[in-house]
Coordinates of C-alpha atoms in Angstrom, one line a residue:
X5 CA -0.2 0.0 0.1
X6 CA 1.5 3.3 -0.9
X7 CA 0.4 6.3 1.5
X8 CA 2.0 9.2 -0.4
X9 CA -0.2 11.9 -1.8
X10 CA 1.5 12.6 -4.7
X11 CA 4.6 10.7 -6.6
X12 CA 7.3 12.7 -8.8
X13 CA 8.4 10.3 -11.7
X14 CA 11.8 11.2 -12.9
X15 CA 11.3 9.5 -16.4
X16 CA 8.5 7.7 -18.2
X17 CA 9.8 4.3 -17.3
X18 CA 9.5 5.3 -13.5
X19 CA 5.9 6.6 -14.5
X20 CA 4.9 3.3 -15.8
X21 CA 6.5 1.2 -13.1
X22 CA 4.8 3.3 -10.2
X23 CA 1.4 2.4 -12.3
X24 CA 1.9 -0.7 -13.4
X25 CA 4.1 -2.5 -11.0
X26 CA 3.3 -0.4 -7.8
X27 CA -0.4 0.2 -8.5
X28 CA -0.2 3.8 -7.8
X29 CA -3.2 6.0 -9.1
X30 CA -2.3 7.7 -12.2
X31 CA -3.8 11.1 -10.9
X32 CA -1.2 10.8 -8.0
X33 CA 1.6 10.7 -10.5
X34 CA 3.3 13.7 -12.0
X35 CA 6.2 13.2 -14.6
X36 CA 8.6 15.8 -14.0
X37 CA 12.1 15.1 -15.6
X38 CA 15.5 15.0 -14.1
X39 CA 17.3 18.3 -14.3
X40 CA 20.9 19.9 -14.0
X41 CA 22.1 23.5 -14.2
X42 CA 23.5 23.9 -17.7
X43 CA 25.1 27.3 -16.4
X44 CA 27.1 25.3 -13.5
X45 CA 28.3 22.6 -15.9
X46 CA 29.6 25.2 -18.6
X47 CA 31.3 27.3 -15.9
X48 CA 33.0 23.9 -14.6
X49 CA 33.9 22.8 -17.9
X50 CA 36.2 25.8 -18.5
X51 CA 38.1 25.3 -15.4
X52 CA 40.7 23.7 -17.9
X53 CA 40.8 24.5 -21.6
X54 CA 40.7 21.6 -24.3
X55 CA 44.0 22.5 -25.1
X56 CA 45.4 21.8 -21.9
X57 CA 43.4 18.4 -21.6
X58 CA 44.4 17.4 -25.3
X59 CA 47.9 17.8 -24.2
X60 CA 47.3 15.8 -20.8
X61 CA 45.9 13.1 -23.2
X62 CA 48.8 13.4 -25.5
X63 CA 45.7 13.4 -28.1
X64 CA 46.8 13.3 -31.7
X65 CA 45.5 15.8 -34.6
X66 CA 42.2 14.5 -35.9
X67 CA 42.1 11.9 -33.1
X68 CA 38.6 11.2 -31.9
X69 CA 37.9 11.4 -28.4
X70 CA 35.2 9.2 -26.5
X71 CA 34.6 9.7 -22.9
X72 CA 32.8 7.7 -20.4
X73 CA 32.3 8.8 -16.9
X74 CA 31.0 6.7 -14.1
X75 CA 32.0 4.1 -11.4
X76 CA 33.9 1.8 -13.4
X77 CA 31.8 -1.5 -12.8
X78 CA 30.0 -4.1 -14.7
X79 CA 26.7 -2.1 -14.2
X80 CA 27.9 0.7 -15.9
X81 CA 29.1 -1.5 -19.0
X82 CA 32.8 -0.2 -19.1
X83 CA 33.7 -4.1 -20.0
X84 CA 31.2 -3.7 -23.2
X85 CA 32.9 -0.4 -24.2
X86 CA 36.6 -2.0 -23.7
X87 CA 35.3 -4.7 -26.1
X88 CA 33.9 -2.2 -28.6
X89 CA 37.3 -0.7 -28.5
X90 CA 38.8 -3.9 -29.6
X91 CA 36.2 -4.3 -32.5
X92 CA 37.3 -0.9 -33.6
X93 CA 40.6 -1.3 -33.7
X94 CA 40.4 -4.9 -35.7
X95 CA 38.3 -2.8 -38.1
X96 CA 41.1 -0.4 -38.8
X97 CA 39.8 2.7 -36.5
X98 CA 43.1 3.3 -34.8
X99 CA 42.3 7.2 -34.8
X100 CA 40.0 7.0 -31.8
X101 CA 40.9 7.6 -28.1
X102 CA 38.8 6.2 -25.4
X103 CA 38.8 7.5 -21.9
X104 CA 36.9 6.6 -18.6
X105 CA 36.8 9.1 -15.5
X106 CA 35.6 7.4 -12.5
X107 CA 36.5 5.2 -9.4
X108 CA 37.3 1.5 -9.8
X109 CA 35.7 0.0 -6.9
X110 CA 33.3 -2.8 -7.7
X111 CA 34.7 -5.7 -10.0
X112 CA 38.0 -4.0 -9.4
X113 CA 40.5 -7.2 -10.4
X114 CA 37.7 -8.0 -13.6
X115 CA 38.0 -4.3 -14.6
X116 CA 41.8 -3.9 -14.0
X117 CA 42.7 -6.9 -15.9
X118 CA 40.4 -6.0 -18.9
X119 CA 42.2 -2.4 -19.0
X120 CA 45.8 -3.7 -18.9
X121 CA 45.9 -5.0 -22.4
X122 CA 44.0 -1.7 -23.8
X123 CA 46.6 0.6 -25.8
X124 CA 44.0 3.6 -26.6
X125 CA 42.0 3.0 -23.7
X126 CA 43.0 5.1 -20.9
X127 CA 41.5 4.9 -17.3
X128 CA 41.7 8.3 -15.4
X129 CA 40.5 7.3 -12.2
X130 CA 38.4 9.8 -10.2
X131 CA 38.5 13.6 -10.8
X132 CA 37.5 16.4 -8.8
X133 CA 36.3 17.9 -11.9
X134 CA 35.8 15.8 -14.8
X135 CA 33.9 18.1 -16.8
X136 CA 36.7 19.5 -18.9
X137 CA 37.5 16.3 -20.2
X138 CA 33.8 16.0 -21.1
X139 CA 34.0 19.0 -23.1
X140 CA 37.1 17.8 -25.0
X141 CA 35.3 14.8 -26.0
X142 CA 33.7 14.2 -29.7
X143 CA 31.3 11.9 -28.5
X144 CA 29.7 10.7 -24.8
X145 CA 29.3 6.9 -24.2
X146 CA 27.5 5.3 -21.2
X147 CA 27.1 1.7 -21.9
X148 CA 25.5 0.8 -18.6
X149 CA 23.4 -2.2 -18.3
X150 CA 21.0 -0.7 -15.8
X151 CA 20.8 3.1 -15.0
X152 CA 17.5 4.8 -13.7
X153 CA 18.3 8.3 -15.4
X154 CA 21.9 9.2 -15.3
X155 CA 22.4 12.8 -14.8
X156 CA 26.1 12.7 -16.6
X157 CA 24.1 12.1 -20.2
X158 CA 22.2 15.5 -19.4
X159 CA 25.7 17.2 -18.7
X160 CA 27.0 15.8 -21.9
X161 CA 23.9 17.3 -23.7
X162 CA 24.5 20.8 -22.1
X163 CA 28.0 20.7 -23.5
X164 CA 26.9 19.6 -27.1
X165 CA 28.0 16.0 -27.3
X166 CA 26.0 13.1 -28.9
X167 CA 25.4 10.1 -26.6
X168 CA 25.6 6.7 -27.2
X169 CA 23.2 4.3 -24.9
X170 CA 21.5 1.0 -24.9
X171 CA 18.0 1.0 -25.4
X172 CA 17.2 -1.3 -22.3
X173 CA 19.8 0.3 -20.1
X174 CA 17.3 2.4 -18.1
X175 CA 15.1 5.7 -18.6
X176 CA 18.2 7.8 -20.4
X177 CA 17.5 6.9 -23.8
X178 CA 13.9 8.9 -23.3
X179 CA 16.1 12.0 -23.7
X180 CA 18.8 10.5 -26.1
X181 CA 16.7 9.3 -28.7
X182 CA 16.7 12.2 -31.2
X183 CA 19.9 13.9 -30.0
X184 CA 22.2 10.8 -30.0
X185 CA 22.1 6.9 -30.7
X186 CA 20.0 4.7 -28.8
X187 CA 21.3 1.0 -29.4
X188 CA 18.8 -1.7 -29.7
X189 CA 21.1 -4.7 -28.8
X190 CA 23.2 -4.6 -25.7
X191 CA 26.6 -5.7 -26.9
X192 CA 29.9 -4.6 -28.1
X193 CA 29.5 -5.2 -31.8
X194 CA 26.3 -3.0 -31.8
X195 CA 28.2 -0.3 -29.6
X196 CA 31.0 -0.3 -32.1
X197 CA 28.3 0.1 -34.8
X198 CA 26.6 3.2 -33.5
X199 CA 30.2 4.9 -32.6
X200 CA 31.4 4.2 -36.3
X201 CA 28.1 5.6 -37.4
X202 CA 29.2 8.8 -35.6
X203 CA 32.4 9.0 -36.3
X204 CA 31.9 8.7 -40.0
X205 CA 29.3 11.3 -40.3
X206 CA 30.5 14.7 -39.2
X207 CA 27.1 16.2 -40.3
X208 CA 25.4 13.8 -38.2
X209 CA 27.4 14.6 -35.1
X210 CA 26.9 18.4 -35.8
X211 CA 23.1 18.2 -35.8
X212 CA 23.3 15.9 -32.5
X213 CA 25.2 18.6 -30.7
X214 CA 23.1 21.5 -31.9
X215 CA 19.8 19.4 -30.8
X216 CA 21.6 18.3 -27.2
X217 CA 22.4 21.8 -26.2
X218 CA 18.5 22.8 -27.1
X219 CA 16.9 20.2 -25.8
X220 CA 18.6 20.1 -22.1
X221 CA 18.1 23.6 -22.1
X222 CA 14.4 23.3 -23.0
X223 CA 13.5 20.2 -21.0
X224 CA 16.2 19.1 -18.3
X225 CA 17.2 22.3 -17.3
X226 CA 16.9 23.7 -13.5
X227 CA 15.3 27.2 -14.5
X228 CA 12.4 24.8 -16.1
X229 CA 12.1 22.0 -13.6
X230 CA 12.4 23.5 -10.3
X231 CA 9.4 25.7 -10.8
X232 CA 7.4 22.8 -11.9
X233 CA 8.2 21.2 -8.7
X234 CA 7.6 24.3 -6.9
X235 CA 4.0 24.4 -8.7
X236 CA 3.4 21.2 -7.7
X237 CA 4.0 21.3 -3.8
X238 CA 1.8 24.2 -3.8
X239 CA -0.9 22.8 -5.5
X240 CA -0.7 19.8 -3.4
X241 CA -0.9 21.9 -0.3
X242 CA -3.6 24.1 -1.9
X243 CA -1.3 27.1 -1.6
X244 CA -2.4 30.0 -4.2
X245 CA 0.8 30.6 -5.7
X246 CA -0.8 33.4 -8.1
X247 CA -0.7 36.5 -6.2

């Protein structure tokens, strides 16, 4: 039995789960998207220049930079991304550099053994400010097996970085579907194909980049969403906020 007067669902998948699996009354559920502050992300991303990041990473001219951010664990799919990198190298795509920013905690031995044999896959560990690395990226990839609605994808959108995610990896495909690539099959081969599609089509990437920024500001920004939450609370408390 649920006793709450109102439920805020941060994604359509959460909305449907509350209604269909937890038997919450639809009239009690309000879909209000997750959000970030694009101004804050843009400010933090400029604390190091792209030139500085490229120098730190020893990035070659015209090298495509693909970034993943999050705890380096199997749930986040870092092993799938490592395997996708191997596939791309086998296909001759040696002008791609992968980096992963985040802590190495769960499955440490498994992930460490996979990383040891990778030449163009850099594991950077935790960074106090990961956003300059994200700002230097061409593509953001989050190959999570399960992730409710990861804010890092919205942060990538705010910086104009097209994302690649798995269709069945959680709620974030709702945000990505028209400004990035949602991969239907959860495997390294399909992920590699999606990356190739972006790498080989600069116009597609440029179009996604513009759409990413626009969509994040229109639907997933604190300036838009916080007033919605405030309004819902007032209505639930029968407070007239019109004066």
